[in-house]
mmCIF file of C-alpha atoms in Angstrom:
data_model
loop_
_atom_site.group_PDB
_atom_site.id
_atom_site.type_symbol
_atom_site.label_atom_id
_atom_site.label_comp_id
_atom_site.label_asym_id
_atom_site.label_seq_id
_atom_site.Cartn_x
_atom_site.Cartn_y
_atom_site.Cartn_z
ATOM 1 C CA UNK A 1380 -49.080 93.737 47.270
ATOM 2 C CA UNK A 1381 -47.517 90.562 48.655
ATOM 3 C CA UNK A 1382 -43.777 90.288 48.955
ATOM 4 C CA UNK A 1383 -41.493 87.326 49.451
ATOM 5 C CA UNK A 1384 -39.938 88.728 52.587
ATOM 6 C CA UNK A 1385 -37.715 86.190 54.338
ATOM 7 C CA UNK A 1386 -38.734 85.378 57.891
ATOM 8 C CA UNK A 1387 -36.436 84.788 60.785
ATOM 9 C CA UNK A 1388 -35.235 81.244 61.216
ATOM 10 C CA UNK A 1389 -37.564 79.117 63.347
ATOM 11 C CA UNK A 1390 -37.263 75.441 64.220
ATOM 12 C CA UNK A 1391 -39.383 73.230 61.980
ATOM 13 C CA UNK A 1392 -39.995 70.396 64.475
ATOM 14 C CA UNK A 1393 -41.113 72.829 67.173
ATOM 15 C CA UNK A 1394 -43.782 74.144 64.801
ATOM 16 C CA UNK A 1395 -45.331 70.786 63.869
ATOM 17 C CA UNK A 1396 -48.626 70.236 65.691
ATOM 18 C CA UNK A 1397 -48.948 66.513 66.301
ATOM 19 C CA UNK A 1398 -52.442 65.209 67.099
ATOM 20 C CA UNK A 1399 -53.436 63.480 70.367
ATOM 21 C CA UNK A 1400 -51.862 60.226 69.079
ATOM 22 C CA UNK A 1401 -48.638 62.095 68.339
ATOM 23 C CA UNK A 1402 -49.149 61.997 64.562
ATOM 24 C CA UNK A 1403 -49.228 64.483 61.713
ATOM 25 C CA UNK A 1404 -50.627 63.891 58.210
ATOM 26 C CA UNK A 1405 -47.951 63.758 55.507
ATOM 27 C CA UNK A 1406 -48.720 64.020 51.808
ATOM 28 C CA UNK A 1407 -46.093 62.645 49.415
ATOM 29 C CA UNK A 1408 -46.013 64.622 46.174
ATOM 30 C CA UNK A 1409 -43.781 64.102 43.154
ATOM 31 C CA UNK A 1410 -41.227 66.927 43.202
ATOM 32 C CA UNK A 1411 -41.158 67.237 39.396
ATOM 33 C CA UNK A 1412 -44.762 66.635 38.307
ATOM 34 C CA UNK A 1413 -46.566 67.740 41.519
ATOM 35 C CA UNK A 1414 -48.681 64.581 41.299
ATOM 36 C CA UNK A 1415 -50.038 63.574 44.714
ATOM 37 C CA UNK A 1416 -48.742 60.064 45.370
ATOM 38 C CA UNK A 1417 -49.920 59.103 48.851
ATOM 39 C CA UNK A 1418 -51.020 60.166 52.306
ATOM 40 C CA UNK A 1419 -49.468 58.677 55.422
ATOM 41 C CA UNK A 1420 -48.758 59.704 59.000
ATOM 42 C CA UNK A 1421 -45.564 60.634 60.783
ATOM 43 C CA UNK A 1422 -44.658 60.829 64.424
ATOM 44 C CA UNK A 1423 -41.780 62.920 65.718
ATOM 45 C CA UNK A 1424 -39.292 60.048 65.431
ATOM 46 C CA UNK A 1425 -40.207 59.222 61.816
ATOM 47 C CA UNK A 1426 -40.005 62.911 60.942
ATOM 48 C CA UNK A 1427 -36.558 63.173 62.570
ATOM 49 C CA UNK A 1428 -35.390 60.127 60.573
ATOM 50 C CA UNK A 1429 -36.779 61.670 57.374
ATOM 51 C CA UNK A 1430 -34.966 64.944 58.062
ATOM 52 C CA UNK A 1431 -31.693 63.156 58.815
ATOM 53 C CA UNK A 1432 -31.682 60.565 56.012
ATOM 54 C CA UNK A 1433 -33.665 62.427 53.310
ATOM 55 C CA UNK A 1434 -35.729 59.255 52.745
ATOM 56 C CA UNK A 1435 -39.386 59.222 53.757
ATOM 57 C CA UNK A 1436 -40.082 57.366 56.972
ATOM 58 C CA UNK A 1437 -43.627 57.101 58.302
ATOM 59 C CA UNK A 1438 -45.490 55.704 61.290
ATOM 60 C CA UNK A 1439 -47.658 52.687 60.473
ATOM 61 C CA UNK A 1440 -50.906 53.141 62.393
ATOM 62 C CA UNK A 1441 -51.941 49.531 61.736
ATOM 63 C CA UNK A 1442 -48.629 47.907 62.712
ATOM 64 C CA UNK A 1443 -47.713 50.510 65.355
ATOM 65 C CA UNK A 1444 -44.139 50.777 64.090
ATOM 66 C CA UNK A 1445 -41.819 52.943 62.031
ATOM 67 C CA UNK A 1446 -42.093 52.333 58.309
ATOM 68 C CA UNK A 1447 -39.257 53.305 55.985
ATOM 69 C CA UNK A 1448 -41.021 53.645 52.650
ATOM 70 C CA UNK A 1449 -39.366 51.214 50.253
ATOM 71 C CA UNK A 1450 -37.684 48.961 52.832
ATOM 72 C CA UNK A 1451 -39.717 45.966 51.620
ATOM 73 C CA UNK A 1452 -40.621 46.914 48.047
ATOM 74 C CA UNK A 1453 -37.511 48.871 47.068
ATOM 75 C CA UNK A 1454 -39.775 51.819 46.157
ATOM 76 C CA UNK A 1455 -37.997 54.461 48.237
ATOM 77 C CA UNK A 1456 -38.941 58.124 48.452
ATOM 78 C CA UNK A 1457 -36.020 60.552 48.298
ATOM 79 C CA UNK A 1458 -37.099 63.756 50.028
ATOM 80 C CA UNK A 1459 -36.321 66.921 48.078
ATOM 81 C CA UNK A 1460 -38.344 69.465 50.063
ATOM 82 C CA UNK A 1461 -40.638 69.579 53.098
ATOM 83 C CA UNK A 1462 -43.515 72.030 53.441
ATOM 84 C CA UNK A 1463 -45.566 72.742 56.573
ATOM 85 C CA UNK A 1464 -49.083 74.137 56.278
ATOM 86 C CA UNK A 1465 -50.232 77.346 57.970
ATOM 87 C CA UNK A 1466 -51.736 75.519 60.966
ATOM 88 C CA UNK A 1467 -48.708 73.272 61.437
ATOM 89 C CA UNK A 1468 -50.855 70.132 61.300
ATOM 90 C CA UNK A 1469 -50.074 68.825 57.801
ATOM 91 C CA UNK A 1470 -46.861 68.230 55.899
ATOM 92 C CA UNK A 1471 -46.103 67.910 52.200
ATOM 93 C CA UNK A 1472 -43.044 65.904 51.258
ATOM 94 C CA UNK A 1473 -41.844 66.761 47.759
ATOM 95 C CA UNK A 1474 -40.139 63.536 46.754
ATOM 96 C CA UNK A 1475 -38.443 61.596 44.016
ATOM 97 C CA UNK A 1476 -40.277 58.262 43.938
ATOM 98 C CA UNK A 1477 -38.509 55.034 42.985
ATOM 99 C CA UNK A 1478 -41.066 52.689 41.413
ATOM 100 C CA UNK A 1479 -44.620 53.255 42.578
ATOM 101 C CA UNK A 1480 -45.872 54.817 45.789
ATOM 102 C CA UNK A 1481 -48.932 52.581 46.179
ATOM 103 C CA UNK A 1482 -48.664 49.136 47.743
ATOM 104 C CA UNK A 1483 -51.056 47.881 45.030
ATOM 105 C CA UNK A 1484 -48.487 48.571 42.290
ATOM 106 C CA UNK A 1485 -49.892 51.858 41.013
ATOM 107 C CA UNK A 1486 -47.751 54.963 40.700
ATOM 108 C CA UNK A 1487 -50.082 56.822 43.081
ATOM 109 C CA UNK A 1488 -52.402 55.664 45.852
ATOM 110 C CA UNK A 1489 -54.928 58.035 44.253
ATOM 111 C CA UNK A 1490 -55.379 55.849 41.179
ATOM 112 C CA UNK A 1491 -59.202 56.050 41.104
ATOM 113 C CA UNK A 1492 -61.385 59.033 40.282
ATOM 114 C CA UNK A 1493 -65.112 59.642 40.283
ATOM 115 C CA UNK A 1494 -66.580 59.777 36.761
ATOM 116 C CA UNK A 1495 -69.636 61.725 35.529
ATOM 117 C CA UNK A 1496 -71.927 58.938 36.823
ATOM 118 C CA UNK A 1497 -70.352 58.959 40.288
ATOM 119 C CA UNK A 1498 -68.600 55.676 39.592
ATOM 120 C CA UNK A 1499 -64.954 54.952 40.257
ATOM 121 C CA UNK A 1500 -62.653 54.591 37.286
ATOM 122 C CA UNK A 1501 -58.946 53.797 37.132
ATOM 123 C CA UNK A 1502 -56.950 56.895 36.166
ATOM 124 C CA UNK A 1503 -53.371 55.776 36.776
ATOM 125 C CA UNK A 1504 -50.996 53.062 35.710
ATOM 126 C CA UNK A 1505 -49.450 50.070 37.406
ATOM 127 C CA UNK A 1506 -45.691 50.619 37.538
ATOM 128 C CA UNK A 1507 -44.446 47.573 39.472
ATOM 129 C CA UNK A 1508 -45.490 44.044 40.422
ATOM 130 C CA UNK A 1509 -46.791 44.473 43.976
ATOM 131 C CA UNK A 1510 -47.344 40.747 44.505
ATOM 132 C CA UNK A 1511 -43.690 39.905 44.003
ATOM 133 C CA UNK A 1512 -42.467 43.056 45.789
ATOM 134 C CA UNK A 1513 -44.312 42.121 48.977
ATOM 135 C CA UNK A 1514 -43.980 38.336 48.762
ATOM 136 C CA UNK A 1515 -42.707 36.771 51.972
ATOM 137 C CA UNK A 1516 -39.011 36.127 51.536
#
């Protein structure tokens, strides 16, 4: 029979296994609904910023820079809880999402599902105007 025995305190950052590029996969999940909103990557610095500020900060693999989610769009992610998987190589951020998580305007980046005919269908809703949110200012 499994018990919820507390473990001794161990340092979270020392238990994260970053890959050879220094990154770890991070899944953003709505803290209330458990809906998976997006997948991104974090390096140690972005993870430290996230821990300190309680707002999700990622590493942009394409731009090679830190990326505070919401800095451009206003769609911030307030971090409520952080989970580390058993291998230490994946993180779940339980978050409160402002606006949508997807840069296309959808609530979730996982807005398409495979139907019975193996075709993609839209299964989510657009919650903000992405074109105006990311327009050059």
